[in-house]
C-alpha cells in the first residue's frame, strides 16, 4: 500500500480523512495515482507545519507566542503529540524536563498509586511567585477564611486553578493536552501569559489515575498499526479486554472516590485540593467515540440544591470561553444535557460545595490512535487538540472572571459561617457501635477533607463524638451526614445519595452544645489517636486460652493469620460470660476461642504469636483465667465450632462486574490481608475446584458459562462447600440451575406516558441509581456474628429483590416495612421492597449458597455491611440446614 509511506498518523484530521476515502478505491490503478499525489501534498503540508520548531504547533494552538529556542514537545517526548500514547514514566519524565527548563514551574510528587507509580503535579506561576509559593498559599487561605484576613508581607491572594486530567485511565486525551498545556506555559514568550502567571497559580495534574492510565497505554500502543491505517472500531486496538483500564489497580472508579477517599490516588489529590482551595477546578474526561464534546453547566434541574446558584452562573460564564475556543476550531459541542452536578463524590461536583467552580469536560474518545466514528475518523491528536483548547479557555475564562471568582469564594465562606450559625443546632453528635476500626476509618476520611471531629465526655461507657457546624467545610459536613429524600428531578447520572455516616454505621443527631463544650473536648488527630500500637493492649500468658471478639473489622484478618500459622481456633455459636484478665466479661456469638491445651505449639510460642499479630491489627485479646464459664457455654462445649483455614476462589473475567469484584478484592487485600485466588471464568474449566472451599461470584453483567462448568459448581456446593453470590450473580445462578432463589423485579415502567417528549423522564424515574434502605437482621445467625445492632443501612442499586422464601429463617436480613432512609426511589418501589430479602441462605446437598443481593462493600466504603462477607466466608458453611431454604 502506498499509504505505508506516510509512516505516521500526522497531520491528523484532513489528511487522514482523505487518505481513508481514497484508500477505499485504491484497487483501481488510476486512483492510486491520485492517492499518491495527495500523499505528496500531505507530506508537504506536514513539513510546512513542522517548520520552525519541527512540530505541528499551529494544529494545537496558535494564539500563544513561544520562545523558538525552547525544545518542542516531540523533542522532550521522542515523538509527535498524538502519534503514540506516552506511558506514565514518559509523562513523568516530560514533567521533569519542563520543570528543569522553565523557571515558571515546579514538579511535586504528591503521592504514590497502588502500584507505586509516582503521582506528580506541576505547579505553574511566575518565577517570583514560585519563590514564595508557601506564603501565597497561606495568603490565599487567609483571604477566604472569615476569621483571618492577614497575609505575610509581600504575599497576595493568587487566583488558583486546579486542572485535573485522566481520572479514568482509558481517557488519555486529557493527559496529552495537560502536557502540551504545560509545555505552552513553559515555552511561552507572551505578554498575556506573563500577565496571567503574575497573579495566578495553576496546578496541572496530568494523570489522576496512573495505574489505569498505564494499563490503557500499554494496550493501545501494543495494538497500534505501524504502517497500515486501521480505524475499524472492531479492531482489538479499540477493545481492551476485561477489566479494561477506566479504573485503578483495584478496579475502582476514582471519579466516584472524591468524597469516600478510599484510595491513595484520591487521598493525595484531596489533600492537595484542601491545601490550595482552588477557585476553579477543571476535570477532563472522554465519552463514547460517536459523541462530540461536552462541557458544564450540566442539566440545571439536576444540580445539587446545596450548590449555590452563583456557582452555576460562573460555570456558565466560563463556558462562553470554551464555546469560543471550540467554535474557532469547528468542533461541535453541547451543554446542560446528560451530565449533572449532583453527586459530590465526582471531580467536577466536589469543588462546588467548597467555594470553587468545578467544571466537567467530556471529549469523544478515539480510544486508540485513529478510530472511525459517525462523524468520520477521529484521531488521538484531535482529541488532544480539543482538550487543550478547553484547558486554555478555562484559563482565559477564569482570568477574565478573576474578580468575580475571588469575590464568590470569599463570600461563600462567609455565607457558610452565617448558615452554620443560622442552622438549628450547632453540631452533629454520634456514638460508635462496637467496632473501633469503623471510627478510625471515619475519622481518616474526615481528616482527609480537613474536617474537625471532637471526642466529648464519656457517658455510660460510650464515647460520644461531635462535629461542630462552624467550620469552613460545613457544607461538606452536611453532605456527609444528611439524609435526603426530596429531589427536584428524578433522574440521576450516578447515585442519588451517599450519606457517608451511614456507611460507617453511624446514626448521628443534631445537637446544641455550648462553645465551651467544644473547647473542652479533644480534637481527634487521626495520625496519633488511631495507630494500631496506640490501641493495642498486651495480655498475660494463659494456660487455659484466649478469646477475641468478632466485632473488630480486622478480626477476620487476625483469625486468618492464626489459622495459617497452624493455630487451632473455634467460634462461639452462643453467648457466654467468663473470667478473663482478672475480671469478668461477656462474650457474644462469633467470639473466637483459642485453647492453649489443644495446640501443637508451646504455650509461650502461642502467646508470642498472638501478641504479635493482634498488635499489628490493634485488636484486644483476652487472657482466660478459668475454663469454667460464669454463664452460658463453657470453653469445652461443642457449641464452640472448630474453624478451618478457608481456601477462597473469586470468579473474575468477562461477564463479571469489575467494580464489584474489585471491591471484594480490596476488602480482603487492603483491610484483611486475606488471599483470594482470582480466576477468570474463561479459565475456570482448567482449575481443580476441590482445591477450594469457598467460591465467590461477584455481581455479573450477563455472565454465561458452559454447562459442564455450571455442573462442576453445582457439585462443588453439594459436596459441602460454600458458594457466595453477590448482586446479579444470584440471577445467573438461578438461570444456570445452580440455585433456586427467586428474584422479584420491581416495577420498571409507567402505565402510560402522556406525550412522546415525556418518555425519558417517565421511564428514567423507575431507575434505582443508588439509595440507602433500612433492613433488620437476625443477629443470632452466623452471617451477623460481630454485630450488636440489628438495624442495617443497606446501599441498594438493584431494581429487584430476593423473594422471601417460606422458611423465613433463611432470610436473615430483610428490608424494613418503611425501607427508604436516604436517596431517591420511585414511589411504587418502597412497598415492593418492603419485607423482602436482602440476603438468603440456601442449602444444596451438604453445601450452602449465600446470596448477598446488595453489595456488602459498595464502592469500598460501605463499611457497615462489609463484615457480612467475612461471615459468609468463615461461617456460611456452618449454617444450620433448618435455617437455609
Ligand atoms: Zn471519565
XYZ file of C-alpha atoms in Angstrom, residues 245-833:
589
model
C -8.469 0.477 32.300
C -11.081 3.029 33.310
C -10.400 2.093 36.930
C -7.375 1.947 39.234
C -5.435 -1.109 40.429
C -8.390 -2.446 42.424
C -10.837 -1.750 39.552
C -12.283 1.285 41.340
C -13.758 4.240 39.568
C -11.650 7.048 41.014
C -14.164 9.611 39.797
C -16.579 8.335 42.436
C -13.979 8.441 45.210
C -13.553 12.200 45.765
C -15.811 12.025 48.831
C -15.146 8.492 50.171
C -11.342 8.954 49.638
C -10.524 5.274 49.973
C -7.575 5.128 47.583
C -4.064 6.622 47.753
C -4.652 8.487 44.478
C -7.757 10.193 45.902
C -6.163 10.891 49.272
C -3.162 12.613 47.652
C -5.392 14.660 45.358
C -7.859 15.751 48.041
C -5.024 16.775 50.370
C -3.632 18.948 47.584
C -7.087 20.357 46.843
C -7.671 21.170 50.505
C -4.183 22.655 50.853
C -4.859 25.080 47.998
C -8.642 25.572 47.912
C -8.649 26.486 44.218
C -11.068 28.951 42.617
C -11.677 26.739 39.598
C -11.220 23.015 39.015
C -11.353 21.546 35.505
C -11.925 17.783 35.280
C -11.164 16.396 31.792
C -12.788 13.161 30.624
C -13.738 11.250 27.499
C -17.038 9.716 26.418
C -18.191 7.445 23.555
C -16.396 7.756 20.231
C -19.540 8.820 18.343
C -20.174 11.738 20.700
C -18.932 15.318 20.210
C -17.756 17.448 23.135
C -19.460 18.341 26.387
C -18.673 20.967 28.993
C -20.621 22.110 32.007
C -23.037 23.574 33.099
C -24.865 20.243 33.353
C -28.592 19.553 33.495
C -29.888 22.542 35.515
C -32.660 20.628 37.305
C -30.129 18.036 38.449
C -27.704 20.400 40.189
C -27.383 19.535 43.853
C -29.550 22.037 45.795
C -26.631 22.702 48.172
C -24.608 24.205 45.312
C -25.169 27.999 45.207
C -26.716 29.419 42.039
C -23.711 31.775 41.589
C -21.548 28.704 41.164
C -23.659 27.663 38.184
C -23.704 31.223 36.849
C -19.912 31.353 36.956
C -19.718 27.923 35.293
C -21.930 29.291 32.523
C -19.844 32.471 32.214
C -16.632 30.447 31.820
C -18.486 28.171 29.357
C -18.676 31.120 26.925
C -14.894 30.866 26.611
C -14.998 27.118 25.899
C -17.659 27.774 23.256
C -15.472 30.408 21.582
C -12.415 28.159 21.660
C -14.236 25.184 20.143
C -16.078 27.339 17.574
C -12.694 28.549 16.379
C -11.606 25.011 15.511
C -15.072 23.948 14.235
C -15.697 21.407 16.979
C -19.380 20.778 17.813
C -20.298 20.535 21.493
C -23.212 20.554 23.916
C -24.017 21.700 27.456
C -26.853 21.329 30.035
C -27.703 17.762 28.951
C -26.950 14.236 30.174
C -24.223 15.061 32.724
C -25.170 16.595 36.029
C -23.699 18.282 39.073
C -25.366 16.205 41.752
C -23.066 13.635 43.430
C -20.354 15.377 45.456
C -18.032 12.382 45.102
C -17.208 13.343 41.498
C -14.342 15.597 40.462
C -16.448 18.306 38.877
C -19.005 18.437 41.723
C -16.824 18.029 44.836
C -15.443 21.587 44.387
C -18.944 23.073 44.016
C -19.661 22.662 47.711
C -16.448 24.406 48.725
C -16.429 27.829 47.103
C -14.708 26.516 43.986
C -16.185 26.167 40.499
C -15.879 22.570 39.265
C -16.191 22.011 35.522
C -16.601 18.706 33.727
C -15.253 18.273 30.190
C -16.054 15.240 28.054
C -14.325 14.637 24.716
C -15.432 11.907 22.291
C -12.782 9.207 22.639
C -10.591 7.904 19.840
C -9.794 5.066 22.329
C -6.724 4.376 20.273
C -4.803 6.224 17.571
C -7.473 6.727 14.910
C -10.984 5.341 15.009
C -13.847 5.564 12.529
C -16.910 7.272 14.036
C -20.265 8.563 12.779
C -18.514 11.906 12.292
C -15.634 10.398 10.300
C -12.215 9.235 11.505
C -11.300 10.619 14.929
C -7.594 10.816 15.721
C -5.965 10.803 19.117
C -4.303 14.089 18.110
C -7.678 15.740 17.513
C -8.920 14.710 20.934
C -5.780 16.201 22.485
C -6.258 19.390 20.475
C -9.813 19.852 21.755
C -8.904 19.240 25.394
C -6.005 21.649 25.019
C -8.369 24.261 23.611
C -10.627 23.995 26.670
C -7.632 23.920 29.013
C -6.716 27.337 27.662
C -10.324 28.528 27.619
C -10.558 27.594 31.308
C -7.505 29.725 31.961
C -8.812 32.603 29.815
C -12.288 32.489 31.308
C -11.017 32.235 34.871
C -8.613 35.078 34.269
C -11.290 37.366 32.820
C -13.602 36.491 35.715
C -10.927 36.566 38.403
C -12.599 39.304 40.436
C -15.944 37.504 40.400
C -14.301 34.179 41.277
C -12.369 35.638 44.204
C -15.432 37.517 45.493
C -17.521 34.397 45.153
C -15.060 32.290 47.126
C -14.714 34.854 49.921
C -18.477 35.370 50.146
C -19.024 31.638 50.030
C -17.070 31.037 53.211
C -18.744 33.981 54.943
C -22.104 32.602 53.877
C -21.100 29.150 55.153
C -20.361 30.662 58.555
C -23.701 32.511 58.588
C -25.552 29.346 57.558
C -23.792 27.354 60.259
C -24.876 29.954 62.819
C -28.433 30.120 61.477
C -28.933 26.357 61.474
C -30.960 24.729 64.193
C -28.409 23.037 66.428
C -24.678 23.584 66.131
C -23.084 20.138 65.905
C -23.627 16.546 64.843
C -23.268 14.129 67.730
C -22.767 10.410 67.359
C -21.703 7.366 69.292
C -19.898 4.481 67.733
C -21.023 0.871 67.750
C -18.705 -1.850 68.929
C -16.189 -1.707 66.071
C -13.265 0.668 66.739
C -11.972 0.268 63.155
C -15.061 1.957 61.701
C -14.442 5.025 63.869
C -10.811 5.035 62.768
C -11.736 4.870 59.084
C -14.435 7.506 59.505
C -12.007 9.904 61.204
C -9.446 9.239 58.475
C -11.994 10.181 55.823
C -12.992 13.329 57.735
C -9.341 14.302 58.310
C -8.565 13.996 54.588
C -11.288 16.578 53.924
C -9.840 18.695 56.733
C -12.985 18.326 58.858
C -12.624 18.621 62.607
C -14.096 15.917 64.863
C -14.034 16.125 68.672
C -14.322 13.478 71.309
C -16.655 14.569 74.106
C -17.324 13.237 77.569
C -17.878 9.547 78.059
C -21.375 8.532 79.167
C -22.418 5.019 80.259
C -19.109 3.674 78.963
C -19.839 5.003 75.448
C -17.744 7.694 73.894
C -19.569 10.457 72.063
C -18.156 12.394 69.122
C -19.015 15.877 67.899
C -18.646 17.567 64.541
C -19.292 21.300 65.010
C -21.126 23.114 62.219
C -18.953 26.190 62.447
C -16.009 25.143 60.347
C -15.101 26.038 56.769
C -16.263 22.655 55.451
C -19.730 22.955 56.965
C -21.449 22.150 53.658
C -19.239 19.120 53.240
C -20.099 18.096 56.806
C -23.775 18.355 55.935
C -23.478 16.254 52.815
C -21.632 13.613 54.833
C -24.354 13.406 57.490
C -27.573 14.494 55.822
C -30.284 12.127 54.688
C -32.070 13.429 51.628
C -35.410 12.184 50.376
C -36.737 15.062 48.308
C -35.398 15.840 44.872
C -36.117 18.445 42.225
C -35.669 15.800 39.499
C -35.987 12.011 39.422
C -33.090 11.303 37.036
C -29.531 10.921 38.260
C -26.247 10.436 36.409
C -24.970 8.463 39.405
C -26.200 7.560 42.892
C -28.879 9.758 44.469
C -27.435 9.606 47.992
C -24.179 8.935 49.816
C -24.848 9.672 53.496
C -21.307 8.746 54.491
C -22.050 8.436 58.200
C -24.478 5.587 57.471
C -21.734 3.812 55.511
C -19.786 3.633 58.761
C -22.799 2.541 60.815
C -23.191 5.977 62.374
C -26.615 7.393 63.077
C -25.894 10.971 64.055
C -28.198 13.531 65.647
C -28.121 17.314 65.514
C -27.474 18.790 68.955
C -26.852 22.193 70.515
C -23.765 22.385 72.676
C -22.121 25.394 74.334
C -18.992 26.751 72.622
C -17.128 25.942 75.835
C -18.081 22.336 75.450
C -16.223 22.083 72.137
C -13.231 23.894 73.652
C -13.149 21.368 76.477
C -13.407 18.402 74.120
C -10.445 16.689 72.491
C -9.803 17.383 68.811
C -9.095 13.983 67.276
C -5.864 13.575 65.368
C -6.065 10.649 63.008
C -2.321 10.122 62.837
C -1.694 9.821 66.546
C -5.004 8.684 68.010
C -5.578 5.706 65.753
C -2.282 3.945 65.215
C -2.702 0.200 65.977
C 0.136 0.486 68.501
C -1.901 3.050 70.466
C -4.963 0.850 70.538
C -3.239 -2.378 71.389
C -3.128 -3.655 74.954
C -0.765 -6.523 75.787
C -2.223 -9.510 77.617
C -0.984 -12.168 80.045
C 0.006 -15.684 79.072
C -2.729 -18.191 79.925
C -2.629 -21.960 80.376
C -6.384 -22.040 79.603
C -6.507 -19.970 76.418
C -7.513 -16.701 74.796
C -10.611 -15.035 73.411
C -11.030 -12.196 70.973
C -14.291 -10.643 69.862
C -15.509 -10.749 66.296
C -16.794 -7.159 66.223
C -13.480 -5.630 65.104
C -13.433 -5.060 61.330
C -9.997 -6.698 61.171
C -10.906 -9.718 63.322
C -11.271 -11.970 60.241
C -7.716 -10.978 59.260
C -6.418 -11.924 62.706
C -8.266 -15.246 62.589
C -6.942 -15.997 59.108
C -3.327 -15.345 60.093
C -3.648 -17.532 63.185
C -5.186 -20.404 61.193
C -2.459 -20.066 58.582
C 0.169 -20.324 61.328
C -1.431 -23.587 62.402
C -3.264 -22.255 65.477
C -6.477 -24.160 66.261
C -9.389 -21.789 66.775
C -13.095 -22.202 67.500
C -16.057 -19.877 67.165
C -18.811 -19.472 69.767
C -22.303 -20.193 68.432
C -23.860 -18.996 71.686
C -23.023 -16.198 74.181
C -21.179 -16.735 77.472
C -19.590 -14.924 80.419
C -16.230 -15.949 81.761
C -13.315 -14.783 83.929
C -10.636 -13.065 81.847
C -7.866 -10.537 82.524
C -8.540 -10.707 86.273
C -12.227 -9.778 85.890
C -15.444 -11.000 84.280
C -16.509 -10.364 80.691
C -19.481 -11.124 78.469
C -18.863 -12.531 75.006
C -21.381 -12.790 72.226
C -21.795 -15.241 69.354
C -18.884 -15.111 66.954
C -16.228 -14.693 69.658
C -13.087 -16.627 68.751
C -11.647 -19.072 71.281
C -8.059 -20.288 71.213
C -7.493 -23.042 73.754
C -3.878 -23.393 74.921
C -4.119 -27.113 75.621
C -5.050 -28.276 72.104
C -2.289 -26.515 70.157
C 0.767 -28.131 68.616
C 2.956 -25.153 69.576
C 4.106 -24.378 73.118
C 2.190 -22.017 75.395
C 4.998 -19.453 75.119
C 5.028 -19.658 71.319
C 1.252 -19.288 71.146
C 1.322 -16.270 73.482
C 4.052 -14.607 71.466
C 2.398 -15.269 68.105
C -0.989 -13.983 69.276
C 0.650 -10.885 70.747
C 2.475 -10.113 67.525
C -0.479 -10.492 65.172
C -3.029 -8.836 67.483
C -0.659 -5.876 67.966
C -0.429 -5.346 64.192
C -4.203 -5.243 63.910
C -4.846 -3.283 67.102
C -7.216 -5.985 68.364
C -7.800 -6.664 72.043
C -7.165 -10.278 73.062
C -8.414 -11.525 76.428
C -6.409 -13.918 78.533
C -8.613 -16.587 80.187
C -8.404 -17.094 83.937
C -10.686 -20.159 84.161
C -12.033 -22.918 81.947
C -15.487 -22.770 83.537
C -17.907 -20.110 82.362
C -19.923 -17.997 84.778
C -22.909 -18.326 82.480
C -23.589 -19.683 79.008
C -21.484 -22.251 77.196
C -18.184 -23.496 78.652
C -14.974 -23.384 76.586
C -15.034 -27.165 76.110
C -18.611 -27.107 74.785
C -19.459 -28.494 71.327
C -21.282 -25.176 70.718
C -17.817 -23.812 70.038
C -17.235 -24.959 66.447
C -13.785 -25.746 65.057
C -12.648 -23.429 62.253
C -10.687 -24.295 59.118
C -8.405 -22.082 57.056
C -10.666 -21.089 54.148
C -9.344 -21.506 50.618
C -11.174 -18.871 48.621
C -11.611 -18.506 44.875
C -13.211 -15.457 43.285
C -14.567 -15.668 39.747
C -13.445 -12.772 37.555
C -13.311 -12.057 33.844
C -15.720 -11.122 31.142
C -19.323 -11.037 32.335
C -18.336 -10.115 35.900
C -18.851 -6.558 37.141
C -15.248 -5.468 37.670
C -16.184 -2.676 40.120
C -17.901 -5.194 42.394
C -15.121 -7.766 42.006
C -12.599 -5.012 42.764
C -14.399 -4.013 45.963
C -14.254 -7.627 47.195
C -10.588 -7.941 46.263
C -9.896 -4.618 48.003
C -11.729 -5.690 51.161
C -9.713 -8.886 51.503
C -6.402 -7.372 50.418
C -6.225 -3.851 51.841
C -8.138 -4.415 55.045
C -7.887 -8.074 55.959
C -4.710 -9.272 54.207
C -6.556 -12.479 53.313
C -5.557 -14.042 49.968
C -8.292 -14.919 47.495
C -7.407 -16.603 44.217
C -8.812 -14.650 41.280
C -9.782 -16.958 38.424
C -11.195 -15.692 35.164
C -14.363 -17.594 34.245
C -12.772 -18.467 30.900
C -10.111 -20.418 32.868
C -12.446 -21.947 35.427
C -12.729 -25.214 33.487
C -8.998 -25.824 33.904
C -8.966 -25.268 37.664
C -9.497 -28.041 40.185
C -12.359 -26.647 42.297
C -11.778 -29.201 45.040
C -8.650 -27.200 45.974
C -11.041 -24.541 47.365
C -13.850 -24.480 49.858
C -15.363 -21.058 49.143
C -16.214 -19.618 45.716
C -17.305 -16.004 45.427
C -19.114 -14.839 42.301
C -19.268 -11.028 42.251
C -22.159 -9.249 40.588
C -22.415 -10.062 36.889
C -23.211 -8.409 33.567
C -24.857 -11.304 31.747
C -22.292 -13.935 32.781
C -22.665 -17.193 30.908
C -20.555 -20.300 31.405
C -20.717 -23.680 29.643
C -22.978 -26.360 31.149
C -20.067 -28.514 32.278
C -18.707 -25.619 34.401
C -22.143 -24.958 35.892
C -22.352 -28.679 36.712
C -18.962 -28.564 38.447
C -20.099 -25.600 40.557
C -23.292 -27.495 41.463
C -21.157 -30.453 42.623
C -18.773 -28.111 44.440
C -21.689 -26.906 46.577
C -23.394 -30.242 47.130
C -20.030 -31.743 48.212
C -20.188 -29.472 51.264
C -18.592 -26.195 50.158
C -19.805 -22.592 50.171
C -20.842 -20.517 47.171
C -21.230 -16.780 47.812
C -23.267 -14.902 45.227
C -23.204 -11.136 45.176
C -25.758 -8.933 43.425
C -26.726 -10.118 39.941
C -24.801 -13.375 40.475
C -27.979 -14.770 42.092
C -29.815 -14.218 38.821
C -27.021 -16.000 36.934
C -27.005 -18.940 39.392
C -30.741 -19.309 39.020
C -30.571 -19.436 35.228
C -27.583 -21.821 35.385
C -29.605 -24.247 37.512
C -27.268 -23.806 40.469
C -29.698 -22.003 42.774
C -33.457 -21.988 43.349
C -33.554 -18.430 44.693
C -36.371 -16.446 43.114
C -35.902 -12.881 42.014
C -38.712 -10.333 42.107
C -38.245 -7.462 39.704
C -39.556 -4.093 40.849
C -41.830 -2.185 38.522
C -39.819 -0.672 35.728
C -42.207 1.384 33.602
C -45.141 3.719 33.895
C -48.643 2.510 32.982
C -48.939 5.269 30.448
C -46.957 8.229 29.197
C -48.866 11.309 28.065
C -46.521 12.522 25.330
C -43.543 11.340 23.316
C -41.401 14.078 24.873
C -42.072 12.685 28.364
C -40.700 9.190 27.678
C -37.151 9.658 29.028
C -38.284 11.270 32.282
C -41.195 8.881 32.833
C -39.135 5.718 32.335
C -35.993 7.107 33.992
C -37.963 7.746 37.185
C -38.072 3.959 37.737
C -34.271 3.503 37.802
C -32.704 2.540 41.114
C -29.479 4.510 40.694
C -28.440 4.024 44.309
C -30.224 4.687 47.594
C -29.936 3.728 51.236
C -32.587 1.459 52.694
C -33.148 0.080 56.141
C -33.091 -3.616 56.956
C -33.395 -5.749 60.051
C -31.140 -8.715 60.751
C -31.277 -11.788 62.953
C -28.102 -11.226 64.980
C -28.017 -14.833 66.193
C -27.482 -16.011 62.611
C -23.766 -16.714 61.909
C -23.929 -14.301 58.982
C -24.332 -11.485 61.549
C -21.776 -12.534 64.137
C -19.892 -9.494 65.407
C -22.801 -7.060 65.034
C -24.672 -5.638 68.009
C -27.308 -3.546 66.263
C -29.933 -5.362 64.246
C -30.808 -2.294 62.144
C -28.729 -2.164 58.962
C -28.171 0.645 56.476
C -28.050 -1.106 53.119
C -26.822 0.522 49.927
C -29.262 -0.577 47.234
C -28.665 -0.254 43.489
C -30.672 -3.119 42.023
C -34.196 -2.929 40.683
C -35.043 -6.316 42.140
C -35.187 -8.150 45.448
C -34.786 -11.767 46.510
C -38.185 -13.307 47.108
C -38.818 -14.164 50.737
C -38.911 -17.986 50.976
C -41.480 -19.825 53.073
C -38.753 -20.612 55.597
C -38.126 -17.085 56.845
C -35.126 -18.187 58.933
C -33.276 -18.481 55.637
C -33.640 -14.725 55.063
C -31.591 -13.301 57.948
C -31.581 -9.754 56.510
C -34.917 -8.341 55.357
C -35.873 -4.846 54.282
C -37.950 -2.914 56.800
C -41.572 -2.074 56.106
C -40.758 1.604 55.525
C -37.345 0.995 53.987
C -36.133 4.264 52.427
C -33.560 6.049 54.609
C -31.987 8.367 52.088
C -31.951 8.845 48.342
C -34.421 8.545 45.530
C -36.806 5.650 44.936
C -39.833 5.699 42.687
C -42.996 5.932 44.821
C -44.028 2.408 43.781
C -40.765 0.796 44.976
C -40.760 1.068 48.796
C -43.864 -1.136 49.050
C -42.363 -3.663 46.610
C -39.108 -3.862 48.573
